Short mmCIF file of C-alpha atoms in Angstrom, two decimals:
data_model
loop_
_atom_site.label_atom_id
_atom_site.label_comp_id
_atom_site.label_asym_id
_atom_site.label_seq_id
_atom_site.Cartn_x
_atom_site.Cartn_y
_atom_site.Cartn_z
CA UNK A 1 6.21 18.93 -1.91
CA UNK A 2 8.25 18.42 -5.06
CA UNK A 3 10.14 15.12 -4.86
CA UNK A 4 13.42 14.39 -6.63
CA UNK A 5 15.15 11.05 -7.10
CA UNK A 6 18.93 10.79 -7.46
CA UNK A 7 19.87 7.59 -9.27
CA UNK A 8 18.51 5.37 -12.03
CA UNK A 9 19.51 1.88 -10.93
CA UNK A 10 17.13 -0.85 -9.81
CA UNK A 11 16.29 0.61 -6.38
CA UNK A 12 15.90 4.17 -7.71
CA UNK A 13 13.64 2.82 -10.46
CA UNK A 14 11.55 0.96 -7.88
CA UNK A 15 11.20 4.13 -5.80
CA UNK A 16 10.14 6.04 -8.92
CA UNK A 17 7.46 3.39 -9.49
CA UNK A 18 6.16 3.67 -5.92
CA UNK A 19 5.85 7.46 -6.10
CA UNK A 20 4.32 7.63 -9.57
CA UNK A 21 1.87 4.85 -8.69
CA UNK A 22 0.69 7.32 -6.03
CA UNK A 23 0.30 9.96 -8.77
CA UNK A 24 3.19 12.08 -7.50
CA UNK A 25 5.17 14.08 -10.04
CA UNK A 26 8.89 13.43 -9.64
CA UNK A 27 12.10 15.08 -10.78
CA UNK A 28 14.43 12.23 -11.71
CA UNK A 29 18.20 12.48 -12.18
CA UNK A 30 19.36 9.96 -14.76
CA UNK A 31 23.09 10.03 -15.29
CA UNK A 32 23.06 8.63 -18.85
CA UNK A 33 21.21 11.23 -20.89
CA UNK A 34 20.57 8.66 -23.65
CA UNK A 35 18.29 6.76 -21.26
CA UNK A 36 15.91 9.72 -20.92
CA UNK A 37 14.39 9.65 -24.45
CA UNK A 38 14.14 5.86 -24.22
CA UNK A 39 12.03 6.07 -21.06
CA UNK A 40 9.94 8.85 -22.58
CA UNK A 41 9.19 6.73 -25.65
CA UNK A 42 9.05 3.20 -24.19
CA UNK A 43 7.83 4.09 -20.67
CA UNK A 44 10.29 1.86 -18.83
CA UNK A 45 13.95 1.85 -17.81
CA UNK A 46 15.90 -0.18 -20.39
CA UNK A 47 18.62 -1.18 -17.94
CA UNK A 48 16.81 -1.97 -14.68
CA UNK A 49 13.37 -3.38 -13.81
CA UNK A 50 12.25 -3.25 -17.43
CA UNK A 51 8.88 -4.70 -16.38
CA UNK A 52 8.07 -1.53 -14.39
CA UNK A 53 6.14 0.90 -16.60
CA UNK A 54 5.60 4.60 -15.92
CA UNK A 55 3.10 7.31 -16.66
CA UNK A 56 5.73 9.53 -18.26
CA UNK A 57 3.57 12.64 -17.73
CA UNK A 58 4.59 12.33 -14.07
CA UNK A 59 8.33 12.22 -14.89
CA UNK A 60 10.55 15.27 -15.22
CA UNK A 61 13.87 13.66 -16.11
CA UNK A 62 17.24 15.40 -16.29
CA UNK A 63 20.91 14.49 -16.63
CA UNK A 64 21.76 17.44 -14.34
CA UNK A 65 21.84 16.49 -10.67
CA UNK A 66 21.94 20.15 -9.65
CA UNK A 67 18.77 20.90 -11.61
CA UNK A 68 16.90 18.02 -10.01
CA UNK A 69 17.97 19.10 -6.52
CA UNK A 70 17.14 22.76 -7.08
CA UNK A 71 13.68 21.87 -8.42
CA UNK A 72 12.84 19.58 -5.48
CA UNK A 73 11.90 20.04 -1.83
CA UNK A 74 12.56 16.39 -0.93
CA UNK A 75 15.49 14.52 -2.49
CA UNK A 76 15.59 10.71 -2.37
CA UNK A 77 19.16 9.51 -2.88
CA UNK A 78 19.34 5.95 -4.23
CA UNK A 79 22.78 5.41 -5.73
CA UNK A 80 25.52 3.00 -4.61
CA UNK A 81 27.56 4.45 -1.76
CA UNK A 82 30.79 4.20 -3.78
CA UNK A 83 29.44 6.74 -6.30
CA UNK A 84 27.96 9.32 -3.91
CA UNK A 85 31.02 11.53 -3.59
CA UNK A 86 31.48 11.71 -7.37
CA UNK A 87 27.84 12.70 -7.81
CA UNK A 88 27.81 15.38 -5.09
CA UNK A 89 31.32 16.80 -4.83
CA UNK A 90 30.94 19.48 -7.52
CA UNK A 91 27.63 20.87 -6.23
CA UNK A 92 27.43 24.34 -4.63
CA UNK A 93 27.67 24.23 -0.84
CA UNK A 94 24.28 25.93 -0.50
CA UNK A 95 22.32 23.71 -2.90
CA UNK A 96 20.84 21.58 -0.10
CA UNK A 97 19.72 24.48 2.07
CA UNK A 98 16.13 24.02 3.34
CA UNK A 99 15.83 20.65 1.59
CA UNK A 100 14.83 17.32 3.06
CA UNK A 101 17.12 14.43 2.20
CA UNK A 102 15.86 10.83 2.25
CA UNK A 103 18.71 8.34 2.04
CA UNK A 104 18.00 4.98 0.42
CA UNK A 105 21.72 4.13 0.51
CA UNK A 106 22.69 0.82 2.12
CA UNK A 107 26.40 1.37 2.40
CA UNK A 108 29.30 3.48 3.62
CA UNK A 109 31.14 5.96 1.41
CA UNK A 110 34.38 3.96 1.03
CA UNK A 111 36.78 6.86 0.44
CA UNK A 112 35.70 8.78 3.54
CA UNK A 113 34.36 5.83 5.59
CA UNK A 114 31.30 8.01 6.25
CA UNK A 115 27.65 7.22 6.51
CA UNK A 116 25.79 9.48 4.09
CA UNK A 117 24.59 11.93 6.77
CA UNK A 118 28.20 12.32 7.97
CA UNK A 119 29.31 13.17 4.42
CA UNK A 120 26.52 15.75 4.10
CA UNK A 121 27.41 17.30 7.44
CA UNK A 122 31.09 17.51 6.54
CA UNK A 123 30.70 18.87 2.99
CA UNK A 124 27.40 20.78 3.05
CA UNK A 125 26.89 21.55 6.77
CA UNK A 126 23.61 19.69 6.34
CA UNK A 127 21.65 19.30 9.62
CA UNK A 128 20.68 15.84 10.84
CA UNK A 129 17.19 17.20 11.60
CA UNK A 130 16.51 17.42 7.84
CA UNK A 131 17.91 13.97 7.08
CA UNK A 132 15.81 10.80 6.87
CA UNK A 133 16.37 7.22 5.81
CA UNK A 134 14.30 4.80 3.72
CA UNK A 135 15.36 1.26 4.57
CA UNK A 136 14.08 -2.24 5.18
CA UNK A 137 13.64 -5.66 3.57
CA UNK A 138 12.56 -4.50 0.15
CA UNK A 139 14.12 -5.98 -3.00
CA UNK A 140 13.51 -3.81 -6.05
CA UNK A 141 12.42 -6.80 -8.15
CA UNK A 142 9.54 -7.56 -5.78
CA UNK A 143 8.48 -3.90 -5.70
CA UNK A 144 8.35 -3.95 -9.50
CA UNK A 145 6.13 -7.05 -9.29
CA UNK A 146 3.99 -5.32 -6.61
CA UNK A 147 4.71 -7.96 -3.99
CA UNK A 148 3.74 -6.68 -0.53
CA UNK A 149 6.82 -5.06 1.08
CA UNK A 150 7.59 -3.01 4.20
CA UNK A 151 9.69 0.15 4.37
CA UNK A 152 10.86 1.94 7.51
CA UNK A 153 11.44 5.69 7.50
CA UNK A 154 13.73 7.05 10.21
CA UNK A 155 14.13 10.66 11.28
CA UNK A 156 14.59 12.81 14.35
CA UNK A 157 11.42 14.82 13.65
CA UNK A 158 8.59 12.30 14.09
CA UNK A 159 5.94 14.44 12.40
CA UNK A 160 7.98 15.11 9.25
CA UNK A 161 9.06 11.46 9.14
CA UNK A 162 5.42 10.34 9.13
CA UNK A 163 4.55 12.95 6.50
CA UNK A 164 7.32 11.73 4.20
CA UNK A 165 6.44 8.07 4.76
CA UNK A 166 2.86 8.77 3.66
CA UNK A 167 4.07 9.62 0.14
CA UNK A 168 5.27 6.02 -0.25
CA UNK A 169 2.35 4.04 1.15
CA UNK A 170 0.60 2.01 -1.56
CA UNK A 171 -1.45 -1.21 -1.67
CA UNK A 172 1.85 -3.09 -2.02
CA UNK A 173 4.04 -0.91 0.29
CA UNK A 174 3.46 -0.62 4.02
CA UNK A 175 5.44 2.04 5.86
CA UNK A 176 6.73 2.21 9.43
CA UNK A 177 8.66 4.98 11.21
CA UNK A 178 11.27 5.24 13.95
CA UNK A 179 13.85 7.74 15.21
CA UNK A 180 16.99 5.54 15.05
CA UNK A 181 18.62 7.35 12.12
CA UNK A 182 22.17 6.18 12.83
CA UNK A 183 21.33 2.65 13.94
CA UNK A 184 19.24 1.75 10.90
CA UNK A 185 22.04 2.88 8.60
CA UNK A 186 24.61 0.71 10.33
CA UNK A 187 22.17 -2.21 10.29
CA UNK A 188 21.80 -1.78 6.51
CA UNK A 189 25.59 -1.76 6.11
CA UNK A 190 26.16 -4.81 8.29
CA UNK A 191 23.44 -6.98 6.78
CA UNK A 192 25.15 -6.69 3.38
CA UNK A 193 28.42 -7.96 4.86
CA UNK A 194 26.66 -10.82 6.63
CA UNK A 195 24.74 -11.69 3.44
CA UNK A 196 28.00 -11.82 1.53
CA UNK A 197 29.20 -14.27 4.16
CA UNK A 198 26.00 -16.30 3.78
CA UNK A 199 26.74 -16.54 0.07
CA UNK A 200 30.29 -17.71 0.78
CA UNK A 201 28.90 -20.40 3.10
CA UNK A 202 26.51 -21.54 0.38
CA UNK A 203 29.33 -21.63 -2.16
CA UNK A 204 31.35 -23.76 0.26
CA UNK A 205 28.37 -26.15 0.43
CA UNK A 206 27.41 -25.58 4.02
CA UNK A 207 23.78 -26.61 4.59
CA UNK A 208 20.66 -24.86 5.85
CA UNK A 209 21.29 -25.97 9.44
CA UNK A 210 24.64 -24.16 9.52
CA UNK A 211 23.26 -21.14 7.69
CA UNK A 212 20.48 -20.66 10.24
CA UNK A 213 23.01 -20.70 13.09
CA UNK A 214 25.31 -18.36 11.16
CA UNK A 215 22.53 -15.80 10.57
CA UNK A 216 21.35 -16.00 14.19
CA UNK A 217 24.89 -15.20 15.32
CA UNK A 218 25.14 -12.36 12.79
CA UNK A 219 21.97 -10.89 14.32
CA UNK A 220 23.51 -11.12 17.80
CA UNK A 221 26.75 -9.51 16.64
CA UNK A 222 24.86 -6.72 14.87
CA UNK A 223 22.66 -6.07 17.91
CA UNK A 224 25.67 -5.78 20.21
CA UNK A 225 27.28 -3.28 17.86
CA UNK A 226 24.11 -1.19 17.45
CA UNK A 227 23.60 -1.02 21.21
CA UNK A 228 27.20 0.08 21.69
CA UNK A 229 26.90 2.74 18.98
CA UNK A 230 23.59 4.05 20.31
CA UNK A 231 24.92 4.37 23.83
CA UNK A 232 28.03 6.21 22.63
CA UNK A 233 26.15 8.53 20.28
CA UNK A 234 23.49 9.65 22.78
CA UNK A 235 22.89 10.07 26.48
CA UNK A 236 19.94 7.66 26.56
CA UNK A 237 20.29 3.91 26.82
CA UNK A 238 19.34 1.76 23.85
CA UNK A 239 15.65 0.83 23.62
CA UNK A 240 15.28 -0.08 19.94
CA UNK A 241 13.55 -3.27 18.86
CA UNK A 242 16.25 -5.03 16.85
CA UNK A 243 13.80 -7.79 15.92
CA UNK A 244 11.91 -5.24 13.78
CA UNK A 245 11.82 -5.50 10.00
CA UNK A 246 14.36 -2.73 9.33
CA UNK A 247 16.95 -4.65 11.37
CA UNK A 248 16.33 -8.41 11.53
CA UNK A 249 13.95 -8.54 8.56
CA UNK A 250 16.43 -6.89 6.23
CA UNK A 251 19.21 -9.16 7.48
CA UNK A 252 17.14 -12.28 6.81
CA UNK A 253 15.99 -11.40 3.31
CA UNK A 254 19.46 -10.28 2.22
CA UNK A 255 21.02 -13.49 3.49
CA UNK A 256 18.41 -15.83 2.00
CA UNK A 257 16.97 -14.20 -1.13
CA UNK A 258 18.13 -15.13 -4.62
CA UNK A 259 17.60 -11.44 -5.50
CA UNK A 260 20.42 -10.48 -3.08
CA UNK A 261 23.45 -9.35 -5.04
CA UNK A 262 25.61 -9.61 -1.90
CA UNK A 263 24.61 -13.24 -1.40
CA UNK A 264 25.25 -13.91 -5.09
CA UNK A 265 28.67 -12.22 -4.92
CA UNK A 266 29.59 -14.24 -1.82
CA UNK A 267 28.43 -17.48 -3.45
CA UNK A 268 30.92 -16.91 -6.25
CA UNK A 269 33.72 -16.26 -3.74
CA UNK A 270 32.84 -19.48 -1.94
CA UNK A 271 33.00 -21.38 -5.23
CA UNK A 272 36.53 -20.15 -5.85
CA UNK A 273 36.09 -16.95 -7.89
CA UNK A 274 38.54 -14.14 -7.24
CA UNK A 275 37.03 -10.87 -6.06
CA UNK A 276 37.75 -9.29 -9.46
CA UNK A 277 36.14 -12.17 -11.38
CA UNK A 278 33.06 -12.06 -9.14
CA UNK A 279 32.73 -8.30 -9.65
CA UNK A 280 32.94 -8.68 -13.42
CA UNK A 281 30.36 -11.46 -13.54
CA UNK A 282 27.92 -9.78 -11.15
CA UNK A 283 28.13 -6.48 -13.08
CA UNK A 284 26.38 -4.70 -10.20
CA UNK A 285 27.63 -3.23 -6.93
CA UNK A 286 27.73 -5.59 -3.95
CA UNK A 287 27.80 -3.06 -1.11
CA UNK A 288 29.13 -5.60 1.39
CA UNK A 289 32.54 -5.74 -0.29
CA UNK A 290 33.64 -2.16 0.44
CA UNK A 291 31.57 -2.08 3.61
CA UNK A 292 33.60 -4.89 5.20
CA UNK A 293 36.79 -2.83 4.96
CA UNK A 294 35.04 0.30 6.22
CA UNK A 295 33.45 -1.47 9.17
CA UNK A 296 36.79 -2.89 10.34
CA UNK A 297 38.07 0.71 10.43
CA UNK A 298 34.94 1.94 12.23
CA UNK A 299 35.05 -0.77 14.87
CA UNK A 300 38.60 0.30 15.67
CA UNK A 301 37.42 3.90 16.01
CA UNK A 302 34.62 2.86 18.36
CA UNK A 303 36.79 0.26 20.13
CA UNK A 304 34.24 -2.46 19.49
CA UNK A 305 34.55 -5.96 18.04
CA UNK A 306 32.79 -7.64 15.11
CA UNK A 307 34.58 -11.00 14.70
CA UNK A 308 32.32 -12.33 11.92
CA UNK A 309 32.73 -9.11 9.93
CA UNK A 310 36.47 -9.20 10.61
CA UNK A 311 36.76 -12.71 9.15
CA UNK A 312 34.73 -11.84 6.04
CA UNK A 313 36.98 -8.81 5.56
CA UNK A 314 40.04 -11.07 5.74
CA UNK A 315 38.58 -13.38 3.08
CA UNK A 316 37.77 -10.49 0.73
CA UNK A 317 40.71 -8.16 1.30
CA UNK A 318 43.58 -10.17 2.83
CA UNK A 319 43.35 -13.33 0.70
CA UNK A 320 42.35 -15.63 3.56
CA UNK A 321 41.04 -18.80 1.85
CA UNK A 322 37.27 -18.93 2.22
CA UNK A 323 37.26 -22.42 3.72
CA UNK A 324 39.82 -21.42 6.35
CA UNK A 325 37.83 -18.29 7.12
CA UNK A 326 34.67 -20.27 7.75
CA UNK A 327 36.54 -22.75 9.91
CA UNK A 328 37.32 -19.68 12.08
CA UNK A 329 33.69 -18.59 11.99
CA UNK A 330 32.55 -22.08 13.04
CA UNK A 331 34.38 -21.60 16.35
CA UNK A 332 32.57 -18.29 16.98
CA UNK A 333 29.01 -19.56 16.64
CA UNK A 334 26.76 -20.46 19.56
#
């Protein structure tokens, strides 16, 4: 199958490396058309993961998202959630017909407060049966360095999910599969919010003892929410293993790793930066910022409670001083 990649940031570049290391030809949408001749000549992305080099004979790059989608059977979408609607809104309603979509998005579309599959269903009548996710504890920087990493592919159709996962298996990438398409997406959203909180705690000079208790409680809060969502979205009771890498593993690495932009963003907030100043200094998207506002809305829709998320939202959006917010969180932890 012809594979297309939508996005040219660090995670999209890492995915391009994985696929081309497996000798797969890819169609690659790169928004800035000036980047295309640079990659053709220098064999690496000048803006992200510049240590990842490509066999450019395997790259068919284009600044037209519609062209990349039309030329591909499988489309991997790896752009920040805040930019998805701008990238897709002008496309013909039929452009995704008979395509497979693999979402590598770890966020909620902030304008619509949709997960990506909900946006596709609403705007393209795209069926969930042709939608898959690529998630897990996998920082792009470590993929570029070929550090062993684990990715989980989720989809309703087990056979197609396994087939798609096989394209990504390399000596440095192990792949797993499950069928929890909705749950893994919410887990990816929540772990970014919790990691932002972990960064705030670090900036406030809480120690490792507190941080371990904080993360354990985040895992408990996330698990309660995922079980509630699963039971409301389907007739079967929840039987997912929330200690698996795509849930707990991704939460841990995002909270602890120095590669985590959400942790870095939160650390600046804890040290006294304003949200705007932290955004300017980070110069990359911290998905947890918009996600905190979206998740407060979603919990109201589902009539559930996420008190840690609620407090982080209040720090980021309602000007609650970070130290006061974490004094509230202290009382929640067990």
